[in-house]
CSV table of C-alpha atoms in Angstrom, one decimal:
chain,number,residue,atom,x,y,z
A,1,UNK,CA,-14.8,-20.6,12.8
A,2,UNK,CA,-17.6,-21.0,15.8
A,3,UNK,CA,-14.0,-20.8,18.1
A,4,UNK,CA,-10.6,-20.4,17.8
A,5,UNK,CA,-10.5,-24.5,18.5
A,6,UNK,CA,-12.8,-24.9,16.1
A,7,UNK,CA,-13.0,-26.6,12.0
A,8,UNK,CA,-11.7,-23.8,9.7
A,9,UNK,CA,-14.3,-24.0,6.4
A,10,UNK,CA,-11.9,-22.2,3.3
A,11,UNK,CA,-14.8,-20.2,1.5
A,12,UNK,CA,-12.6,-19.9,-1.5
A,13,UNK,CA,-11.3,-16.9,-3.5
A,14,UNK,CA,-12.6,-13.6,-2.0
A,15,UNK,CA,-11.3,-11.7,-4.5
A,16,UNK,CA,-9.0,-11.6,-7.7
A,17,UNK,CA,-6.8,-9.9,-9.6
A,18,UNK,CA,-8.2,-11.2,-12.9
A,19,UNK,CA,-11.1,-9.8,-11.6
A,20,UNK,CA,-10.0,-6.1,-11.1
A,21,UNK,CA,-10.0,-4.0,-14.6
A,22,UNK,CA,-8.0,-0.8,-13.7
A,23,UNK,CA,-5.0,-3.6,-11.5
A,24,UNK,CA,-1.9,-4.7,-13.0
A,25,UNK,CA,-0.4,-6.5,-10.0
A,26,UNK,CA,0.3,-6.7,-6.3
A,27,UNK,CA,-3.2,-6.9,-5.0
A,28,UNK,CA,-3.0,-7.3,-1.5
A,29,UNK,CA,-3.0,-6.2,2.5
A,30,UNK,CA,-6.9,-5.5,2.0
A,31,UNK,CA,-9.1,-5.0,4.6
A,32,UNK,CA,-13.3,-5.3,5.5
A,33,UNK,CA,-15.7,-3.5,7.0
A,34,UNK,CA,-19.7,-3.6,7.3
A,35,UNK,CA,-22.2,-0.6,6.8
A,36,UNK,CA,-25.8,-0.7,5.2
A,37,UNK,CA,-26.3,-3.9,5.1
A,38,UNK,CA,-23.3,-4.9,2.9
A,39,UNK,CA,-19.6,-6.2,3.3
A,40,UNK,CA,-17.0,-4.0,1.9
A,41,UNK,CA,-13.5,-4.9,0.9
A,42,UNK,CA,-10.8,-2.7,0.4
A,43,UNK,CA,-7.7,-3.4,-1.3
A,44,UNK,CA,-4.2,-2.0,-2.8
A,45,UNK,CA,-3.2,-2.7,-6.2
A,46,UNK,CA,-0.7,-1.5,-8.6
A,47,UNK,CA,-3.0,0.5,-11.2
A,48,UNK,CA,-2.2,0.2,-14.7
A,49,UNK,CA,-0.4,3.4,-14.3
A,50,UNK,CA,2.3,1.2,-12.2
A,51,UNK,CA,0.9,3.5,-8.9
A,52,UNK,CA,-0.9,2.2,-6.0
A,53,UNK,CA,-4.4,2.9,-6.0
A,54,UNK,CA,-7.2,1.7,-3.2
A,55,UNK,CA,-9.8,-0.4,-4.8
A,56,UNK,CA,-13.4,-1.4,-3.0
A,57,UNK,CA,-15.0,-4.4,-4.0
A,58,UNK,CA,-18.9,-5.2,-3.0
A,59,UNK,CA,-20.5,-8.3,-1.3
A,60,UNK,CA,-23.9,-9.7,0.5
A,61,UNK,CA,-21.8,-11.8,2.5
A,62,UNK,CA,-18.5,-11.6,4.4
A,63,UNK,CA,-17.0,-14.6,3.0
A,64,UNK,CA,-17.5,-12.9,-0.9
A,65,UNK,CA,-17.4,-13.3,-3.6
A,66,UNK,CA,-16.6,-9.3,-3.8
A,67,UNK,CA,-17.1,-7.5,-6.6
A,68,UNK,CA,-14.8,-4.5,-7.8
A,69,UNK,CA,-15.6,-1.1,-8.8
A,70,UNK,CA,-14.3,-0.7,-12.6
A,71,UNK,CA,-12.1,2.4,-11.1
A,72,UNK,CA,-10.0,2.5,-7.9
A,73,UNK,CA,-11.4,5.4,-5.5
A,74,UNK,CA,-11.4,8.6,-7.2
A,75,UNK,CA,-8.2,10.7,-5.7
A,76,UNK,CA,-6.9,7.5,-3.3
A,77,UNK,CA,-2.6,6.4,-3.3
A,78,UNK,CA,-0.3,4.0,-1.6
A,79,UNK,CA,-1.3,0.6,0.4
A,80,UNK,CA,-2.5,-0.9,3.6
A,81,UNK,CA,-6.2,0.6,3.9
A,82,UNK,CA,-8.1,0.1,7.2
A,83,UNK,CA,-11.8,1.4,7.4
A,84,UNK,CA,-13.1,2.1,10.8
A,85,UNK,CA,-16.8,2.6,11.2
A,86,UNK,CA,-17.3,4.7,14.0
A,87,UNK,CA,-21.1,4.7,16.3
A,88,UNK,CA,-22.3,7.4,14.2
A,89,UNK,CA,-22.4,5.4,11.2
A,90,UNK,CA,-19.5,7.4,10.0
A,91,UNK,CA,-16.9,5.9,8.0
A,92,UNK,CA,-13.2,6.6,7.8
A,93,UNK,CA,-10.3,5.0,5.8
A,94,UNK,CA,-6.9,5.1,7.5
A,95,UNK,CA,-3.9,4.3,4.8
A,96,UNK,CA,-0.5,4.6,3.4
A,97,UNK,CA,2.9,3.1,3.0
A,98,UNK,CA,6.6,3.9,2.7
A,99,UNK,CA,9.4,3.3,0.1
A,100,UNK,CA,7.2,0.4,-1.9
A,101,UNK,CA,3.7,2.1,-0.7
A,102,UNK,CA,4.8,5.2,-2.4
A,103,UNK,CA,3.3,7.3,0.4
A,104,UNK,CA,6.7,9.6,0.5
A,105,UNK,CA,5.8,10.2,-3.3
A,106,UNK,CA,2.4,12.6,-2.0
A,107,UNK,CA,4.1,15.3,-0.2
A,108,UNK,CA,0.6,17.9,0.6
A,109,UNK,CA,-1.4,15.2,-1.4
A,110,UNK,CA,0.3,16.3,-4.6
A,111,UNK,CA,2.0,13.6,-6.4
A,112,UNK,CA,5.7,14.3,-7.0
A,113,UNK,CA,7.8,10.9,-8.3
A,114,UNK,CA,11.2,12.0,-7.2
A,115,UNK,CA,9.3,12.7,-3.5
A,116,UNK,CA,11.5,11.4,-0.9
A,117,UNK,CA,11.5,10.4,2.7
A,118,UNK,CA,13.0,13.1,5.1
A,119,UNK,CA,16.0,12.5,6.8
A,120,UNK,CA,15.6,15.0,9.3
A,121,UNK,CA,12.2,17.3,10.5
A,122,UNK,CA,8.7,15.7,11.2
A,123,UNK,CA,8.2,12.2,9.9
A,124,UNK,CA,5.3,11.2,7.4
A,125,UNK,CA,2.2,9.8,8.5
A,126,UNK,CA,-0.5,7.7,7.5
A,127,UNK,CA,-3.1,9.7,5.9
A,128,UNK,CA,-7.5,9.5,6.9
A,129,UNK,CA,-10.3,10.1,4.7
A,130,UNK,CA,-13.8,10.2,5.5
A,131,UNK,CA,-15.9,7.5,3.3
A,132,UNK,CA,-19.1,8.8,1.4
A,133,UNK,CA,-22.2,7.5,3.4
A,134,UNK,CA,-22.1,4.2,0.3
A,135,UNK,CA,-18.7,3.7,1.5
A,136,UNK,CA,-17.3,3.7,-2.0
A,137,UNK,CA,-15.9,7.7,-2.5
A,138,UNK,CA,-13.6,9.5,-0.6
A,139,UNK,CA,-16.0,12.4,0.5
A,140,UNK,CA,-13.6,15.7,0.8
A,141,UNK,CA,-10.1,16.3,1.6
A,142,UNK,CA,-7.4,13.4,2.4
A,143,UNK,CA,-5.6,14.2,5.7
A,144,UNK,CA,-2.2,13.7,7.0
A,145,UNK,CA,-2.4,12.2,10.1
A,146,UNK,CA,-0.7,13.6,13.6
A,147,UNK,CA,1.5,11.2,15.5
A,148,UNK,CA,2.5,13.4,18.5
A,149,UNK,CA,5.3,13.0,21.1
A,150,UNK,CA,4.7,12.7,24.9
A,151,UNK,CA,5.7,16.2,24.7
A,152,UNK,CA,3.2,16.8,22.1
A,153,UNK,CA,5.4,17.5,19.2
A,154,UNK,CA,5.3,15.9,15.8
A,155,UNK,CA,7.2,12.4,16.1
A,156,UNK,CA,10.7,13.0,13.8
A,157,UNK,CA,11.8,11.3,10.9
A,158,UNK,CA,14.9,9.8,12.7
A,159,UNK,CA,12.9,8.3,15.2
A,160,UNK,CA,12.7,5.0,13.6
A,161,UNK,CA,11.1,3.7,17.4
A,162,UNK,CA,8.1,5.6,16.8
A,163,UNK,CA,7.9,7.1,13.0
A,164,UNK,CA,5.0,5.8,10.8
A,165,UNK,CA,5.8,3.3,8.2
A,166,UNK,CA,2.9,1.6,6.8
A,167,UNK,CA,-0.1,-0.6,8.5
A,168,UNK,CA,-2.2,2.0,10.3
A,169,UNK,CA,-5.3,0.9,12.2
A,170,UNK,CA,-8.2,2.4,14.5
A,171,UNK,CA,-10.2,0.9,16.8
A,172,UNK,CA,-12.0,2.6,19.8
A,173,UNK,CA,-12.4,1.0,23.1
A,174,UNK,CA,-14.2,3.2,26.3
A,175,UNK,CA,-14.5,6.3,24.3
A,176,UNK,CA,-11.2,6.5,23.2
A,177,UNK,CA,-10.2,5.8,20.1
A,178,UNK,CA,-6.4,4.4,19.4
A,179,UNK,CA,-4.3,4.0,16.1
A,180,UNK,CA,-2.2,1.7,15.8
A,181,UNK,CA,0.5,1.1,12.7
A,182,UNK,CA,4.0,-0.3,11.8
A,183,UNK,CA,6.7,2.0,13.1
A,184,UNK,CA,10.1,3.0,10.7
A,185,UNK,CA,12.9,0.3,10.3
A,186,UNK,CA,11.9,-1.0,13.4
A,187,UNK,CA,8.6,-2.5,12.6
A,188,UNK,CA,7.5,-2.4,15.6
């Protein structure tokens, strides 16, 4: 759209399923980002496996067509990816889901499939990764992320107010950069 009053022109399909080798199902919450010249979309999907892996696909333009990797990103789990490109050129994927996002299934970034969400103690967060330079690989360690209190203690897992569920997302504005996401049953 030129503005938000503006004709809409649909440039078709992005991106499909059929078009995804290692996918069996739910592809969807993706989202894009821009570095070297190229558009990079970045999805969930339910890998063959039945877990949630984060694919990328590759395009010239925004619009796509993308086109997947054969293999989701070596070592990535759960849903809702958002990749911030910070003024460095450094890139960062922000992720992870609850109850269907499996994310309470990675306890220490181990897989565990009778992991559940705590009832009491420090909530699960999102998790970050730093992007390889291509923006394709996950370059080192996955990290939990720290949601702090105004007291600067970890938010609880009964604080359904504030508690991570799914949909993280960065942004900077002034120097300061500020994650946003879904919050427990609340969604707020």
């Amino acid at each position: 759209m030129d503005d938000v009053e503006g004709e809409v022109t649909d440039h078709g399909v992005a991106l499909k399923l059929a078009d995804v080798p290692w996918a069996s199902k739910q592809l969807w919450a993706p989202d894009a980002a821009f570095k070297n010249g190229k558009y990079y979309l970045y999805f969930p999907a339910r890998h063959n496996d039945g877990m949630f892996r984060i694919g990328v696909g590759v395009s010239d333009r925004p619009e796509g067509p993308f086109k997947p990797r054969p293999e989701p990103i070596k070592g990535s789990y759960s849903i809702d990816p958002a990749v911030f490109v910070d003024d460095d050129g450094s890139a960062y994927m922000y992720f992870g889901g609850i109850w269907g996002g499996q994310l309470q299934e990675w306890p220490g970034g181990q897989h565990d499939p009778q992991g559940k969400e705590p009832t009491e103690g420090p909530a699960i967060n999102g998790r970050v990764a730093k992007l390889t330079e291509d923006m394709l690989e996950i370059e080192g360690e996955i990290s939990e992320l720290q949601i702090l209190d105004e007291k600067s203690e970890a938010i609880r897992a009964d604080d359904h107010d504030r508690r991570f569920f799914e949909g993280a997302w960065m942004h900077k504005k002034d120097g300061l950069y500020y994650l946003s996401y879904s919050t427990g049953d609340t969604h707020y």
